[in-house]
Coordinates of C-alpha atoms in Angstrom, one line a residue:
M1 CA -0.7 -23.8 78.7
T2 CA -3.0 -23.6 75.7
P3 CA -6.7 -23.2 76.2
S4 CA -9.0 -26.1 75.5
P5 CA -10.5 -26.1 72.0
L6 CA -14.0 -26.6 73.6
R7 CA -13.7 -23.5 75.6
V8 CA -15.9 -20.8 74.0
R9 CA -15.0 -17.2 74.4
A10 CA -17.9 -15.3 75.9
T11 CA -19.1 -12.3 73.9
F12 CA -19.7 -8.9 75.4
Q13 CA -23.5 -9.4 74.9
T14 CA -23.4 -12.6 76.9
K15 CA -21.3 -11.0 79.7
F16 CA -23.6 -8.0 79.8
F17 CA -26.7 -10.3 79.9
F18 CA -25.4 -12.4 82.7
A19 CA -24.2 -9.3 84.6
A20 CA -27.7 -7.7 84.3
L21 CA -29.4 -11.0 85.1
S22 CA -27.2 -11.5 88.1
A23 CA -27.9 -8.0 89.3
A24 CA -31.6 -8.6 88.9
I25 CA -31.4 -12.0 90.7
L26 CA -29.5 -10.4 93.6
A27 CA -31.9 -7.5 93.8
L28 CA -34.9 -9.8 93.6
A29 CA -33.4 -12.2 96.2
V30 CA -32.7 -9.4 98.6
A31 CA -36.2 -7.9 98.0
G32 CA -37.8 -11.4 98.4
V33 CA -35.9 -12.1 101.7
L34 CA -36.8 -8.7 103.0
F35 CA -40.4 -9.0 101.9
A36 CA -40.7 -12.6 103.3
T37 CA -39.1 -11.6 106.6
T38 CA -41.4 -8.5 106.9
M39 CA -44.5 -10.4 105.9
R40 CA -43.6 -13.2 108.3
G41 CA -43.2 -10.8 111.1
Q42 CA -46.4 -9.0 110.3
I43 CA -48.4 -12.2 110.0
D44 CA -46.8 -13.6 113.2
E45 CA -47.8 -10.4 115.0
R46 CA -51.3 -10.5 113.5
I47 CA -51.8 -14.1 114.5
E48 CA -50.5 -13.4 118.0
A49 CA -52.7 -10.3 118.2
T50 CA -55.7 -12.4 117.1
L51 CA -54.9 -15.0 119.6
V52 CA -54.7 -12.4 122.4
A53 CA -58.0 -11.0 121.3
E54 CA -59.6 -14.4 121.3
T55 CA -58.1 -15.0 124.8
R56 CA -59.6 -11.8 126.1
M57 CA -62.9 -12.7 124.6
A58 CA -62.8 -16.1 126.2
A59 CA -61.8 -14.5 129.5
D60 CA -64.7 -12.1 129.2
L61 CA -67.2 -15.0 128.6
I62 CA -65.8 -17.0 131.6
T63 CA -66.1 -13.9 133.8
R64 CA -69.8 -13.5 133.0
D65 CA -70.6 -17.1 133.7
V66 CA -70.2 -17.2 137.4
L67 CA -72.4 -20.3 137.8
L68 CA -69.6 -22.5 136.6
S69 CA -68.3 -24.3 139.7
S70 CA -67.7 -28.0 139.1
V71 CA -64.9 -29.5 137.0
P72 CA -67.3 -31.2 134.6
E73 CA -69.1 -28.0 133.9
I74 CA -65.9 -26.1 133.5
N75 CA -64.4 -28.7 131.2
A76 CA -67.5 -28.7 129.1
E77 CA -67.3 -24.9 128.9
A78 CA -63.7 -25.3 127.6
G79 CA -65.0 -27.6 124.9
R80 CA -67.7 -25.1 123.9
L81 CA -65.2 -22.3 123.7
V82 CA -62.9 -24.2 121.3
G83 CA -65.8 -24.5 118.9
V84 CA -66.1 -20.7 119.0
L85 CA -62.4 -19.8 118.9
G86 CA -61.0 -22.6 116.9
A87 CA -58.0 -22.9 119.3
R88 CA -57.2 -25.0 122.3
V89 CA -58.6 -23.5 125.5
T90 CA -57.3 -24.3 129.0
L91 CA -58.9 -23.1 132.2
I92 CA -56.6 -23.0 135.2
A93 CA -57.4 -22.6 138.9
E94 CA -55.6 -20.2 141.3
D95 CA -53.4 -23.0 142.5
G96 CA -52.4 -24.0 139.0
R97 CA -54.7 -27.0 138.6
V98 CA -56.2 -27.5 135.2
V99 CA -59.9 -27.5 135.8
G100 CA -60.8 -27.5 132.1
D101 CA -59.1 -28.3 128.8
S102 CA -60.6 -28.6 125.4
A103 CA -57.9 -31.2 124.5
E104 CA -58.5 -33.4 127.6
T105 CA -61.3 -35.6 128.9
L106 CA -62.4 -35.5 132.5
E107 CA -60.4 -38.6 133.2
G108 CA -57.3 -37.0 131.6
L109 CA -57.5 -33.9 133.6
A110 CA -56.4 -35.7 136.7
S111 CA -53.1 -36.6 135.1
V112 CA -52.4 -33.1 133.7
D113 CA -49.4 -31.4 135.4
N114 CA -49.9 -28.3 137.5
H115 CA -49.6 -25.2 135.3
S116 CA -48.7 -22.7 138.0
R117 CA -45.1 -22.6 136.7
R118 CA -45.9 -22.3 133.0
P119 CA -44.2 -19.2 131.6
E120 CA -47.4 -17.7 130.2
V121 CA -49.2 -18.2 133.5
V122 CA -46.4 -16.7 135.5
E123 CA -46.3 -13.7 133.1
A124 CA -50.1 -13.3 133.2
R125 CA -50.1 -13.3 137.0
E126 CA -47.3 -10.6 137.0
T127 CA -48.4 -8.4 134.0
G128 CA -51.9 -9.3 133.2
L129 CA -51.0 -10.9 129.9
G130 CA -48.7 -13.9 129.3
R131 CA -47.3 -15.2 126.0
S132 CA -45.1 -18.1 125.2
R133 CA -43.9 -20.3 122.3
R134 CA -42.8 -23.7 123.4
H135 CA -43.3 -27.4 123.0
S136 CA -46.4 -28.9 124.6
D137 CA -45.8 -32.0 126.7
T138 CA -49.6 -32.7 126.6
V139 CA -50.2 -32.6 122.9
K140 CA -46.6 -33.2 121.9
I141 CA -46.4 -30.3 119.4
D142 CA -45.1 -26.7 119.4
M143 CA -47.7 -24.2 120.5
L144 CA -48.3 -20.5 120.9
Y145 CA -49.8 -19.7 124.3
V146 CA -51.6 -16.7 125.5
A147 CA -52.8 -16.5 129.1
I148 CA -55.0 -13.8 130.8
P149 CA -56.2 -13.7 134.4
V150 CA -60.0 -13.7 135.0
K151 CA -62.2 -12.9 137.9
H152 CA -64.1 -16.1 138.6
P153 CA -64.7 -18.1 141.7
A154 CA -63.3 -21.4 140.3
I155 CA -61.1 -20.2 137.4
A156 CA -58.0 -17.9 137.8
F157 CA -56.5 -18.0 134.3
V158 CA -57.8 -18.6 130.7
R159 CA -55.2 -19.8 128.3
V160 CA -55.7 -20.1 124.6
A161 CA -53.1 -22.1 122.5
L162 CA -52.6 -22.3 118.8
P163 CA -50.4 -24.9 117.2
L164 CA -47.4 -23.3 115.5
T165 CA -47.9 -25.7 112.5
D166 CA -51.0 -23.6 111.6
V167 CA -48.8 -20.5 111.8
R168 CA -46.2 -22.0 109.5
Q169 CA -48.9 -23.1 107.1
Q170 CA -50.1 -19.5 106.8
L171 CA -46.5 -18.3 106.4
Q172 CA -45.8 -21.0 103.8
A173 CA -48.6 -19.7 101.7
V174 CA -47.1 -16.2 101.9
L175 CA -43.7 -17.6 101.1
T176 CA -45.1 -19.6 98.1
A177 CA -46.8 -16.4 96.8
T178 CA -43.6 -14.5 97.3
L179 CA -41.5 -17.1 95.4
T180 CA -44.0 -17.2 92.6
A181 CA -43.8 -13.4 92.3
L182 CA -40.0 -13.5 92.4
G183 CA -40.0 -16.2 89.6
I184 CA -42.2 -14.1 87.4
A185 CA -40.2 -11.0 88.2
L186 CA -37.0 -12.9 87.4
G187 CA -38.3 -14.1 84.0
G188 CA -39.3 -10.5 83.2
A189 CA -35.8 -9.3 84.3
A190 CA -34.2 -11.9 82.1
V191 CA -36.2 -10.8 79.1
I192 CA -35.4 -7.1 79.7
A193 CA -31.8 -7.9 80.3
W194 CA -31.7 -9.8 77.0
I195 CA -33.3 -7.0 75.1
F196 CA -31.0 -4.4 76.5
S197 CA -27.9 -6.7 76.1
S198 CA -28.9 -7.4 72.5
R199 CA -29.1 -3.7 71.7
I200 CA -25.9 -2.8 73.4
G201 CA -24.3 -6.0 72.0
R202 CA -25.1 -4.9 68.5
R203 CA -23.5 -1.5 69.1
V204 CA -20.5 -3.1 70.7
R205 CA -20.1 -5.5 67.8
L206 CA -20.4 -2.6 65.4
I207 CA -17.6 -0.7 67.3
A208 CA -15.6 -3.9 67.5
G209 CA -16.0 -4.5 63.8
V210 CA -14.8 -0.9 63.0
A211 CA -11.9 -1.4 65.4
E212 CA -10.9 -4.7 63.7
R213 CA -11.1 -3.0 60.3
Y214 CA -8.9 -0.2 61.6
R215 CA -6.5 -2.9 63.0
R216 CA -6.2 -4.3 59.5
G217 CA -5.3 -0.9 58.1
D218 CA -8.6 0.0 56.6
L219 CA -9.3 3.5 58.0
T220 CA -12.4 4.2 55.9
P221 CA -14.9 6.1 58.2
P222 CA -17.9 4.0 59.3
R223 CA -21.2 4.7 57.7
L224 CA -23.3 3.8 60.8
G225 CA -23.8 5.9 63.9
F226 CA -22.6 4.9 67.3
G227 CA -25.5 6.4 69.3
D228 CA -25.9 9.4 71.6
D229 CA -25.1 7.9 75.0
E230 CA -21.7 7.7 76.7
L231 CA -20.8 4.6 74.7
G232 CA -21.4 6.5 71.5
V233 CA -19.5 9.5 72.7
V234 CA -16.5 7.3 73.6
A235 CA -16.7 5.5 70.2
R236 CA -16.9 8.7 68.3
A237 CA -14.0 10.1 70.2
L238 CA -11.9 7.1 69.5
D239 CA -13.0 7.1 65.8
D240 CA -12.0 10.7 65.5
S241 CA -8.7 10.0 67.1
V242 CA -8.1 7.0 64.7
Q243 CA -9.0 9.2 61.7
E244 CA -6.7 11.9 62.8
V245 CA -3.9 9.3 63.4
G246 CA -4.7 7.9 60.0
R247 CA -4.5 11.3 58.4
R248 CA -1.2 12.0 60.0
L249 CA 0.2 8.6 59.1
G250 CA -0.9 9.2 55.5
E251 CA 0.9 12.5 55.6
Q252 CA 4.0 10.9 57.1
A253 CA 3.8 8.1 54.5
R254 CA 3.6 10.7 51.7
D255 CA 6.5 12.7 53.2
R256 CA 8.5 9.5 53.6
A257 CA 7.8 8.5 50.0
R258 CA 8.8 11.9 48.8
M259 CA 12.0 11.8 50.9
E260 CA 12.8 8.3 49.7
A261 CA 12.2 9.4 46.1
I262 CA 14.5 12.4 46.6
L263 CA 17.2 10.3 48.3
A264 CA 16.9 7.6 45.6
G265 CA 17.3 10.2 42.9
M266 CA 20.2 11.9 44.5
V267 CA 23.7 11.3 43.1
E268 CA 25.1 12.3 46.5
G269 CA 25.3 9.5 49.1
V270 CA 23.3 10.2 52.3
I271 CA 23.8 8.4 55.6
V272 CA 21.9 9.1 58.8
V273 CA 23.1 8.1 62.3
D274 CA 21.1 8.6 65.5
P275 CA 22.6 10.1 68.7
Q276 CA 23.4 6.6 69.9
A277 CA 25.6 6.0 66.8
R278 CA 23.0 3.6 65.3
L279 CA 22.5 3.5 61.6
Q280 CA 19.1 4.9 60.5
L281 CA 19.3 5.4 56.8
V282 CA 21.6 4.7 53.8
N283 CA 20.4 5.7 50.3
D284 CA 21.4 3.8 47.2
A285 CA 24.0 6.2 46.1
A286 CA 25.9 5.7 49.4
R287 CA 25.6 2.0 49.1
Q288 CA 27.2 2.1 45.7
M289 CA 29.9 4.6 46.6
L290 CA 31.0 2.6 49.7
Q291 CA 30.2 -0.8 48.1
L292 CA 28.1 -1.9 51.0
E293 CA 26.7 -5.4 50.6
E294 CA 24.7 -5.5 53.8
V295 CA 23.3 -2.5 55.7
L296 CA 22.4 -3.2 59.3
I297 CA 19.7 -0.6 60.0
G298 CA 19.2 0.0 63.8
R299 CA 22.7 -1.4 64.6
P300 CA 25.9 0.6 65.4
Y301 CA 27.0 2.2 62.1
I302 CA 30.6 0.9 62.7
E303 CA 29.3 -2.7 62.0
T304 CA 28.4 -1.6 58.4
I305 CA 30.8 1.2 57.6
R306 CA 34.4 0.5 58.8
L307 CA 36.1 3.6 57.5
P308 CA 38.3 5.7 59.9
A309 CA 37.4 8.9 58.1
I310 CA 33.7 8.3 58.6
A311 CA 34.2 7.4 62.2
E312 CA 36.1 10.7 62.8
L313 CA 33.4 12.8 61.2
V314 CA 30.5 11.1 63.2
A315 CA 32.4 11.3 66.5
G316 CA 33.3 15.0 65.9
V317 CA 29.6 16.0 65.3
L318 CA 28.4 13.9 68.3
V319 CA 30.8 15.8 70.6
G320 CA 29.6 19.1 69.3
R321 CA 32.4 20.0 66.8
T322 CA 32.0 20.9 63.1
P323 CA 34.7 18.7 61.4
D324 CA 36.1 19.6 58.0
A325 CA 35.2 17.5 55.0
R326 CA 37.4 14.6 54.3
Q327 CA 38.5 12.7 51.2
L328 CA 38.5 9.0 51.3
S329 CA 38.6 5.9 49.0
P330 CA 36.4 2.8 49.3
P331 CA 38.4 -0.1 50.7
R332 CA 37.6 -2.2 47.6
D333 CA 38.2 0.5 45.0
P334 CA 41.1 2.8 45.8
S335 CA 41.0 4.4 42.4
R336 CA 37.8 6.3 43.4
T337 CA 37.8 9.4 45.5
I338 CA 34.9 10.4 47.8
M339 CA 34.4 13.7 49.6
A340 CA 32.5 13.2 52.9
S341 CA 31.1 15.9 55.1
A342 CA 29.0 15.6 58.3
A343 CA 26.5 17.9 60.0
P344 CA 24.1 17.6 63.0
A345 CA 20.6 16.5 62.0
A346 CA 17.9 19.2 62.5
G347 CA 20.6 21.6 63.6
A348 CA 21.6 19.7 66.8
A349 CA 23.7 16.7 67.5
A350 CA 20.9 15.5 69.9
H351 CA 19.0 14.5 66.8
G352 CA 21.8 12.6 65.2
V353 CA 24.3 13.0 62.4
I354 CA 23.8 13.4 58.6
L355 CA 26.7 12.3 56.4
V356 CA 26.8 13.5 52.7
L357 CA 29.1 11.8 50.3
H358 CA 30.2 13.2 46.9
D359 CA 31.9 11.0 44.4
I360 CA 34.5 13.4 43.0
T361 CA 36.4 10.7 41.0
E362 CA 35.2 12.1 37.6
L363 CA 35.7 15.7 38.7
R364 CA 39.3 14.9 39.6
R365 CA 39.7 12.9 36.4
A366 CA 38.2 15.8 34.4
D367 CA 40.5 18.2 36.2
Q368 CA 43.5 16.0 35.4
I369 CA 42.4 15.8 31.8
R370 CA 42.0 19.6 31.8
R371 CA 45.5 20.0 33.1
D372 CA 46.9 17.5 30.7
F373 CA 45.0 19.2 27.9
V374 CA 46.5 22.6 28.7
A375 CA 49.9 21.1 29.0
N376 CA 49.6 19.2 25.7
V377 CA 48.2 22.2 23.9
S378 CA 51.1 24.2 25.2
H379 CA 53.6 21.6 24.1
E380 CA 52.0 21.1 20.7
L381 CA 52.0 24.8 20.1
R382 CA 55.4 25.5 21.6
T383 CA 57.2 22.9 19.5
P384 CA 56.3 24.4 16.0
L385 CA 56.5 28.0 17.3
T386 CA 60.0 27.4 18.6
A387 CA 61.0 25.9 15.2
I388 CA 59.4 28.7 13.3
R389 CA 61.0 31.3 15.5
G390 CA 64.4 29.7 15.1
Y391 CA 64.2 29.5 11.3
V392 CA 62.8 33.0 11.0
E393 CA 65.8 34.3 13.1
A394 CA 68.2 32.4 10.8
L395 CA 66.6 33.9 7.7
S396 CA 66.6 37.3 9.2
E397 CA 70.4 37.2 9.8
G398 CA 70.8 36.9 6.0
D399 CA 73.7 34.4 6.2
A400 CA 71.8 31.5 4.7
G401 CA 72.2 30.6 1.0
E402 CA 69.3 30.3 -1.5
D403 CA 68.9 26.5 -1.1
E404 CA 69.2 26.8 2.7
S405 CA 66.6 29.6 2.8
R406 CA 64.3 27.5 0.6
R407 CA 64.6 24.6 3.1
F408 CA 64.0 26.9 6.0
L409 CA 60.9 28.2 4.4
E410 CA 59.6 24.7 3.8
I411 CA 60.2 23.8 7.5
I412 CA 58.4 26.9 8.5
A413 CA 55.5 26.1 6.2
R414 CA 55.3 22.5 7.5
H415 CA 55.1 23.7 11.2
T416 CA 52.6 26.3 10.2
Q417 CA 50.4 23.7 8.6
R418 CA 50.8 21.6 11.8
M419 CA 49.7 24.5 13.9
E420 CA 46.8 25.1 11.5
R421 CA 45.7 21.5 11.8
L422 CA 45.9 21.7 15.6
V423 CA 43.9 24.8 15.8
K424 CA 41.3 23.4 13.4
D425 CA 41.0 20.2 15.4
L426 CA 40.7 22.2 18.6
L427 CA 38.0 24.4 17.2
R428 CA 36.1 21.4 15.9
L429 CA 36.2 19.7 19.3
A430 CA 35.0 22.9 20.9
R431 CA 32.0 23.0 18.5
L432 CA 31.3 19.3 19.2
D433 CA 31.4 19.8 23.0
A434 CA 29.1 22.8 22.6
G435 CA 26.7 20.8 20.4
Q436 CA 27.1 23.4 17.6
E437 CA 27.5 20.8 14.8
T438 CA 24.3 19.6 13.2
L439 CA 23.6 16.4 11.3
D440 CA 22.3 16.0 7.8
L441 CA 21.2 12.3 8.1
I442 CA 20.8 10.4 4.9
A443 CA 21.1 6.7 3.8
C444 CA 24.9 6.4 3.1
D445 CA 26.2 3.7 0.8
T446 CA 28.9 1.9 2.7
H447 CA 30.5 0.7 -0.6
N448 CA 31.0 4.3 -1.9
L449 CA 32.2 5.4 1.6
A450 CA 34.8 2.6 1.7
D451 CA 36.0 3.4 -1.8
T452 CA 36.5 7.1 -0.9
L453 CA 38.5 6.1 2.2
V454 CA 40.7 3.8 0.2
A455 CA 41.3 6.4 -2.5
D456 CA 42.2 9.1 0.1
L457 CA 44.6 7.0 2.2
T458 CA 46.1 4.6 -0.3
P459 CA 49.0 7.0 -1.1
S460 CA 50.0 7.3 2.6
A461 CA 49.7 3.5 3.1
S462 CA 51.6 2.7 -0.1
E463 CA 54.6 4.7 1.2
R464 CA 54.9 2.1 3.9
G465 CA 54.0 -0.9 1.8
Q466 CA 50.6 -1.2 3.5
R467 CA 47.5 -2.5 1.9
I468 CA 43.8 -1.5 2.8
A469 CA 41.3 -4.4 2.4
V470 CA 37.5 -3.8 2.6
T471 CA 34.8 -6.4 3.4
I472 CA 31.1 -5.5 3.4
G473 CA 28.7 -8.2 4.7
P474 CA 25.1 -8.8 3.6
G475 CA 22.6 -6.3 4.9
A476 CA 25.3 -3.7 5.7
D477 CA 25.0 -1.7 2.4
F478 CA 23.5 1.4 3.9
V479 CA 23.8 3.3 7.2
R480 CA 21.8 6.3 8.3
A481 CA 24.4 9.0 9.0
D482 CA 25.9 12.4 8.0
L483 CA 28.1 11.3 5.2
A484 CA 30.8 14.0 5.7
K485 CA 31.1 13.5 9.4
L486 CA 31.1 9.7 9.2
H487 CA 33.8 10.0 6.5
D488 CA 35.9 12.2 8.9
A489 CA 35.5 9.7 11.7
L490 CA 36.5 6.7 9.6
R491 CA 39.3 8.6 7.9
N492 CA 40.8 9.4 11.3
L493 CA 40.6 5.7 12.3
V494 CA 42.3 4.5 9.1
A495 CA 44.9 7.2 9.3
N496 CA 45.6 6.2 12.9
A497 CA 46.0 2.6 11.7
V498 CA 48.4 3.7 8.9
T499 CA 50.4 5.6 11.4
Y500 CA 50.9 2.9 14.0
A501 CA 50.7 -0.4 11.9
P502 CA 54.0 -1.9 10.9
E503 CA 55.2 -1.7 7.3
H504 CA 54.0 -4.2 4.7
S505 CA 50.9 -5.1 6.8
T506 CA 47.2 -5.1 6.0
I507 CA 44.7 -2.7 7.3
R508 CA 41.2 -4.1 7.2
I509 CA 37.9 -2.3 7.0
D510 CA 35.0 -4.7 7.8
V511 CA 31.3 -3.7 7.6
E512 CA 28.6 -6.0 8.9
R513 CA 25.0 -6.0 10.1
A514 CA 24.6 -6.4 13.9
D515 CA 21.1 -6.5 15.4
G516 CA 19.5 -3.7 13.4
D517 CA 22.7 -1.6 13.4
V518 CA 25.8 -1.6 11.2
A519 CA 29.3 -2.2 12.8
I520 CA 32.2 -0.7 10.9
S521 CA 35.6 -1.8 12.2
V522 CA 39.1 -0.7 11.3
A523 CA 41.8 -3.3 12.3
D524 CA 45.6 -3.3 12.0
E525 CA 48.3 -5.9 12.6
G526 CA 50.4 -3.7 14.9
P527 CA 51.4 -4.4 18.5
G528 CA 48.0 -3.5 19.9
I529 CA 47.1 -1.3 22.8
P530 CA 48.0 -2.1 26.5
D531 CA 44.9 -3.2 28.4
E532 CA 45.3 -0.4 30.9
D533 CA 45.2 2.2 28.1
L534 CA 42.1 0.9 26.2
S535 CA 39.8 3.2 28.2
R536 CA 41.9 6.3 27.6
V537 CA 42.8 6.1 23.9
F538 CA 39.9 8.5 23.1
E539 CA 41.2 11.3 25.4
R540 CA 42.6 14.5 23.9
F541 CA 46.4 14.3 23.2
Y542 CA 46.6 10.8 24.7
R543 CA 49.2 8.6 23.1
V544 CA 49.9 5.0 24.3
D545 CA 53.6 5.3 23.4
K546 CA 54.9 8.5 21.8
S547 CA 58.0 6.7 20.5
R548 CA 55.7 4.6 18.3
A549 CA 54.3 7.6 16.4
R550 CA 55.7 7.8 12.9
D551 CA 54.2 11.2 12.2
P552 CA 55.3 13.7 14.9
G553 CA 53.2 16.3 13.2
G554 CA 49.9 14.6 14.3
T555 CA 47.6 16.7 16.5
G556 CA 46.8 13.9 19.0
L557 CA 43.0 14.9 18.7
G558 CA 41.9 12.5 16.0
L559 CA 40.5 9.7 18.2
A560 CA 38.8 12.3 20.5
I561 CA 37.1 13.7 17.4
V562 CA 36.1 10.2 16.3
K563 CA 34.3 9.6 19.6
H564 CA 32.5 12.9 19.5
L565 CA 31.3 12.4 15.9
V566 CA 30.1 8.9 16.6
E567 CA 28.2 9.9 19.8
L568 CA 26.7 12.8 17.8
H569 CA 25.1 10.1 15.6
G570 CA 23.8 8.2 18.7
G571 CA 26.3 5.4 18.0
T572 CA 29.2 3.9 20.0
V573 CA 32.9 3.4 19.4
R574 CA 35.2 1.0 21.2
A575 CA 38.8 -0.1 21.1
E576 CA 40.0 -3.6 21.6
N577 CA 42.9 -5.9 20.9
R578 CA 42.6 -8.7 18.3
A579 CA 43.4 -12.2 19.4
E580 CA 45.7 -12.6 16.4
G581 CA 47.5 -9.3 17.2
G582 CA 46.9 -5.7 16.5
A583 CA 44.1 -3.2 17.5
R584 CA 40.6 -2.9 16.3
F585 CA 38.3 0.1 16.5
T586 CA 34.6 -0.5 15.9
I587 CA 31.9 2.1 15.2
T588 CA 28.3 0.9 15.7
I589 CA 25.7 3.1 14.0
A590 CA 22.1 2.8 12.9
A591 CA 21.4 0.9 9.6
A592 CA 19.3 2.1 6.7
D593 CA 17.4 -0.3 4.6
H594 CA 17.9 1.5 1.3
A595 CA 19.1 4.7 -0.2
G596 CA 15.7 6.4 -0.2

C-alpha cells in the first residue's frame, strides 16, 4: 500500500520539538495538578480553620452574654453575629431546638427541624467540636458546618455555616491563577523546545547531509564540526569509520585495477573458481583460448566451461589433491593445444581454485618446424654428400676413363655448389633471425629494378620458353628500400615462378601504388597452391609438391628468405591463388615520392 502523496514526512527537528513540548506539557500538567490539589487542600484547611476560629469567637461572645433568655433576643443576637462573622450563625438549645438563626425570622424558627441529630451537633456534644459538609435543607445549598458547645442558660451549641460555593469561588481563583501560570510556562517551554530543537536539528541535518553525500559515493571529509557533546562524538566516530572504510575501499579499488590490468595484459589465461565451484573470474586471454561467448560469473563454472579436463583439474584441487597439468583443445578449434594447470587459491582449497591456461599451439608448431628443419637440413646435406662420396670413391679406384672422370668431377662440383648455396642461405637466415642485417634505405627506381630482374632471369626462363612481362602503374616509380635486399627478395620470387610455372607461359611482374605504399606482385600461370598450404609456403624447406620441382638442386629456403627480407623493411608479403589460374606473391613496401 503506497503512502498518500499528502502525507508529509516529519523531520527530526519536528519530532524533537514535539517530544520536548510533550514532555514539558506532561511535566507542567503533573505539576499543575499537584499544585492545584495541594493549594486546594491548604485553602480548604485554612477556610475550615477560619470557620472554627469564628465559631469559637461566637461561642465566647454568647457565653459572656448570659442575659439572653428569650427567643427574640437570641434570634436577634444571631443576626448581629452574622454581621460580625460574615457567615450563617445558628444557636441551638440543649434539646436540639433552634432558638436563633441568622437565616430565619422568628416566624420561621417554629418550622425549623430539631437539630439534635445533626452530625456536627452530635460530634460537638461528643468531642467538643463538630464539623460537617452537607446539603442544607433549610437554605437548599451545600454548606460547611462547625459546631461548638457553649455554657449558657438558654443556648447549648453555637453553629457557624459557610456556603461551599464561597469555598469553590476561592478555589476557582486559585485554579485560574494556576492555569494562567501553566499557560505562560507552557509558552516558554515551547519557545525553549523550539530553540533547542532548531540547534539540534541543524546539527542533525548537517550529519544527515554528510551521510547522504557518503551514500552517493562522495567521501570528501566535511569542513564543519559536529560539536563536542555525545551527538558530536558519535558523528565523528561514524565519520572516522566511513573515512577509514573509504580509504580501504580505495586501496581495494587500486589493487583490483592493478590486478585487472595484470590479468588483462597476461598472455596466460586465468580462471578463478570458489570453494563452491562457482565461477569468480575469467580474464580475456582465457575467454579467447576457450572461445567463451558468455561468462556466467557467480554461477557454477560447469555452465560456462564444459571441458572434462578442466572439470578433473578443479575437482582434484577441491578434494585436496595436486593434479598434473593437462593438455586440451577447445571444442571449436581442435587444431590448437592448451596446457591447463590448477592450484589452490591462497595456498588452500578452502579459498577456491586458480586455473592457468597456456596456449602452446605456436610452441608445438615451432617445435615441429624445428624438427622438420633439422630433418630437411640433414636430407639436403646428405643427398649431395652421398653423391660426392660415391663419385670420389669411383675416382679413387682409378678405373674410370678420362671422359668419365671429367663427368664425375662435374657432378661433384655441381653438388658442392648446391651445398654451398644451402650453407649460404642457412647463414643468411640465421643473420636475419638474429637481426644482424642492416638496411641502407634509399629511393629505388622500380623501372631499373625490374629491368635488372628481367636481365638476370631471362636466360633461365628462355630455356623453358617462358616470357617475363613487367607493368609499372602510375605513382609506383619509386620505393623506399635497400636495393640489394629488395632485389634478392624479388629475384627469389621470380626464380620460384620460373621453376614451378609451366613451359611457354608468361610470368608477370606488376608494380602499382596502394594507399601510400607500393605493391609488387609476381604471378605465374601454373597450377597454383592448395588452399591448406598457402599459410605454410614461407616456412623453411616447405614444398607444396616435391614432384613439381624442376630443379632438385634448390635449397628450399628462398621463400623463407623473402619473408624475412620484406619484414626487415617493415613490409608484408602474401601468397594467393589467381582466379584465372596460377599463384601470385605480393610484396607491399613503403613508397618514395622521388629519387632524392
